[in-house]
Amino acid sequence: MEWTVKELAERAGISGRALRYYHRIGLLQPDRVGSNGYRYYRSESVARLQHILLLRDTGMALTEIATVLDAQDTPNAEIEALQVHLRRLEADRQTLERRITAVQHTLKMRREGRAPQMDVMLQGFNDDYEAEVVERWGRDAFEASNQWWHGKSVREQQTWKADTEALLARWRELQEAGYEPDSTAAQEQATAHMNWFAQIPGTPTHSGDKEKSTAMVLGVADQYESNPDFHLTFGSEAAARFAADALRNHIRHLPEHRG
């Protein structure tokens, strides 16, 4: 039995245009083309189309689907491709969750009549803090972080700020949920915060100086706890203190600080 483009499209629930496009890119070839120019598909082609649609529903790109279906060992190729695709989707989900958290935090601040306070979290790569950064870490540290920050496009700066908003919002979320600073969730967040520090050129965490990194993080934790600007940035004094305690706990349990 054979099906025309129209018949197969109706059977599969897709458009004839999609079938013709699959033919054009070599993803699904018709079994024959009649003298009238019509494309005809047999059962094996229908089975391939069903496979294509199944993988397409996972969000896999058509080029990847073609590679999978044309592989000699299709089952293993499909498994490997789906594993790669799953990891990509999980990473996308994490990014989306961070964005959602950032929007929720920003929306809450707006409803309270406040603007999200970002500048205080951007010490080290903002012109307003030059004197303080130079005093703490030296001129080279300021220049490195300042060039890094101002070398970003506006979109990159906005993305960085959104990620930072999400980082701060997560601290308050954990604190309000009743977690202890030494809990697994809080320590995972402390690790994320340390990774945030490490992204910033000019800081000891970026250069890997363990001794200076410890001093920096403990000093920042003291600021989180005592500085009202940081209380506002974290959304509450309790959240800022919680973050400070968790970071101190994290530092105490690093390998070089044990025993």
CSV table of C-alpha atoms in Angstrom, one decimal, residues 97-241:
chain,number,residue,atom,x,y,z
A,97,GLU,CA,14.4,28.1,36.9
A,98,ARG,CA,17.0,30.7,37.7
A,99,ARG,CA,15.3,33.2,35.4
A,100,ILE,CA,11.9,32.4,37.1
A,101,THR,CA,13.4,33.0,40.5
A,102,ALA,CA,15.0,36.2,39.4
A,103,VAL,CA,11.7,37.5,37.9
A,104,GLN,CA,9.8,36.5,41.1
A,105,HIS,CA,12.4,38.3,43.2
A,106,THR,CA,12.3,41.4,41.0
A,107,LEU,CA,8.5,41.4,40.9
A,108,LYS,CA,8.3,41.3,44.7
A,109,MET,CA,10.7,44.2,45.0
A,110,ARG,CA,8.7,46.2,42.5
A,111,ARG,CA,5.4,45.5,44.3
A,112,GLU,CA,7.1,46.7,47.5
A,113,GLY,CA,8.0,49.9,45.7
A,114,ARG,CA,11.7,49.1,45.7
A,115,ALA,CA,14.2,48.7,42.8
A,116,PRO,CA,16.3,45.5,42.9
A,117,GLN,CA,19.5,46.5,44.6
A,118,MET,CA,22.3,45.2,42.4
A,119,ASP,CA,25.2,47.6,42.7
A,120,VAL,CA,26.1,46.6,46.2
A,121,MET,CA,26.7,43.0,45.0
A,122,LEU,CA,28.9,44.2,42.1
A,123,GLN,CA,31.8,45.4,44.2
A,124,GLY,CA,35.0,44.8,42.4
A,125,PHE,CA,33.8,45.5,38.9
A,126,ASN,CA,31.9,48.8,39.2
A,127,ASP,CA,33.5,52.2,39.0
A,128,ASP,CA,31.7,53.4,42.1
A,129,TYR,CA,33.8,51.0,44.3
A,130,GLU,CA,37.2,51.7,42.9
A,131,ALA,CA,38.7,53.1,46.2
A,132,GLU,CA,37.4,50.2,48.3
A,133,VAL,CA,38.6,47.5,45.8
A,134,VAL,CA,42.0,49.0,45.5
A,135,GLU,CA,42.3,49.2,49.3
A,136,ARG,CA,41.3,45.6,49.8
A,137,TRP,CA,42.9,43.8,46.8
A,138,GLY,CA,45.1,46.3,45.0
A,139,ARG,CA,45.0,48.3,41.8
A,140,ASP,CA,45.6,45.2,39.6
A,141,ALA,CA,42.5,43.6,41.0
A,142,PHE,CA,40.4,46.6,40.3
A,143,GLU,CA,41.6,46.9,36.8
A,144,ALA,CA,41.0,43.3,36.0
A,145,SER,CA,37.5,43.2,37.3
A,146,ASN,CA,36.6,46.6,36.0
A,147,GLN,CA,37.8,45.7,32.4
A,148,TRP,CA,36.0,42.4,32.6
A,149,TRP,CA,32.7,44.1,33.6
A,150,HIS,CA,32.9,47.0,31.1
A,151,GLY,CA,34.0,44.6,28.4
A,152,LYS,CA,30.6,42.9,28.6
A,153,SER,CA,27.8,43.9,26.3
A,154,VAL,CA,24.6,45.4,27.8
A,155,ARG,CA,22.9,42.0,27.3
A,156,GLU,CA,25.7,40.2,29.0
A,157,GLN,CA,25.6,42.6,31.9
A,158,GLN,CA,21.8,42.2,32.2
A,159,THR,CA,22.2,38.4,32.2
A,160,TRP,CA,24.8,38.6,34.9
A,161,LYS,CA,22.6,40.8,37.0
A,162,ALA,CA,19.6,38.5,36.5
A,163,ASP,CA,21.7,35.5,37.6
A,164,THR,CA,22.9,37.4,40.6
A,165,GLU,CA,19.3,38.3,41.5
A,166,ALA,CA,18.5,34.6,41.4
A,167,LEU,CA,21.4,33.8,43.6
A,168,LEU,CA,20.3,36.2,46.2
A,169,ALA,CA,16.6,35.2,46.0
A,170,ARG,CA,17.6,31.5,46.6
A,171,TRP,CA,19.3,32.5,49.9
A,172,ARG,CA,16.1,34.1,51.1
A,173,GLU,CA,14.0,31.2,49.9
A,174,LEU,CA,16.2,28.7,51.9
A,175,GLN,CA,16.1,30.9,55.0
A,176,GLU,CA,12.4,31.4,54.9
A,177,ALA,CA,11.9,27.6,54.4
A,178,GLY,CA,13.7,27.0,57.7
A,179,TYR,CA,16.9,25.4,56.5
A,180,GLU,CA,20.0,25.6,58.8
A,181,PRO,CA,23.2,27.2,57.5
A,182,ASP,CA,25.0,23.8,57.6
A,183,SER,CA,22.2,21.9,55.8
A,184,THR,CA,22.9,20.2,52.5
A,185,ALA,CA,20.7,22.7,50.6
A,186,ALA,CA,22.5,25.7,52.2
A,187,GLN,CA,25.9,24.3,51.5
A,188,GLU,CA,25.0,23.6,47.9
A,189,GLN,CA,24.0,27.3,47.7
A,190,ALA,CA,27.2,28.3,49.3
A,191,THR,CA,29.1,26.4,46.7
A,192,ALA,CA,27.1,28.2,44.0
A,193,HIS,CA,28.0,31.5,45.7
A,194,MET,CA,31.7,30.6,45.8
A,195,ASN,CA,31.5,29.8,42.0
A,196,TRP,CA,29.9,33.2,41.5
A,197,PHE,CA,32.8,34.9,43.3
A,198,ALA,CA,35.3,32.8,41.2
A,199,GLN,CA,33.9,34.2,37.9
A,200,ILE,CA,35.1,37.7,38.8
A,201,PRO,CA,38.6,38.4,37.6
A,202,GLY,CA,40.8,40.2,40.1
A,203,THR,CA,39.3,38.4,43.1
A,204,PRO,CA,41.4,35.8,45.1
A,205,THR,CA,38.7,33.2,44.3
A,206,HIS,CA,39.3,33.8,40.6
A,207,SER,CA,43.0,33.4,40.9
A,208,GLY,CA,42.8,30.4,43.2
A,209,ASP,CA,44.7,32.0,46.1
A,210,LYS,CA,43.2,29.8,48.9
A,211,GLU,CA,44.5,31.9,51.8
A,212,LYS,CA,43.3,35.2,50.4
A,213,SER,CA,40.1,33.6,49.2
A,214,THR,CA,39.3,32.6,52.7
A,215,ALA,CA,40.0,36.1,54.0
A,216,MET,CA,37.8,37.6,51.3
A,217,VAL,CA,34.8,35.3,51.8
A,218,LEU,CA,34.9,35.8,55.6
A,219,GLY,CA,35.2,39.5,55.2
A,220,VAL,CA,32.3,39.6,52.7
A,221,ALA,CA,30.2,37.4,55.1
A,222,ASP,CA,30.8,39.9,57.8
A,223,GLN,CA,29.5,42.6,55.5
A,224,TYR,CA,26.5,40.6,54.6
A,225,GLU,CA,25.7,40.3,58.3
A,226,SER,CA,26.4,43.8,59.4
A,227,ASN,CA,25.8,46.1,56.4
A,228,PRO,CA,22.1,47.3,56.0
A,229,ASP,CA,22.7,47.7,52.3
A,230,PHE,CA,23.2,44.0,52.0
A,231,HIS,CA,20.2,43.3,54.1
A,232,LEU,CA,18.1,45.1,51.5
A,233,THR,CA,19.9,43.3,48.7
A,234,PHE,CA,19.2,39.9,50.1
A,235,GLY,CA,15.6,40.9,50.8
A,236,SER,CA,15.8,40.7,54.6
A,237,GLU,CA,18.4,40.9,57.4
A,238,ALA,CA,17.6,37.3,58.3
A,239,ALA,CA,18.4,36.1,54.7
A,240,ALA,CA,21.7,38.1,54.7
A,241,ARG,CA,22.7,36.6,58.1
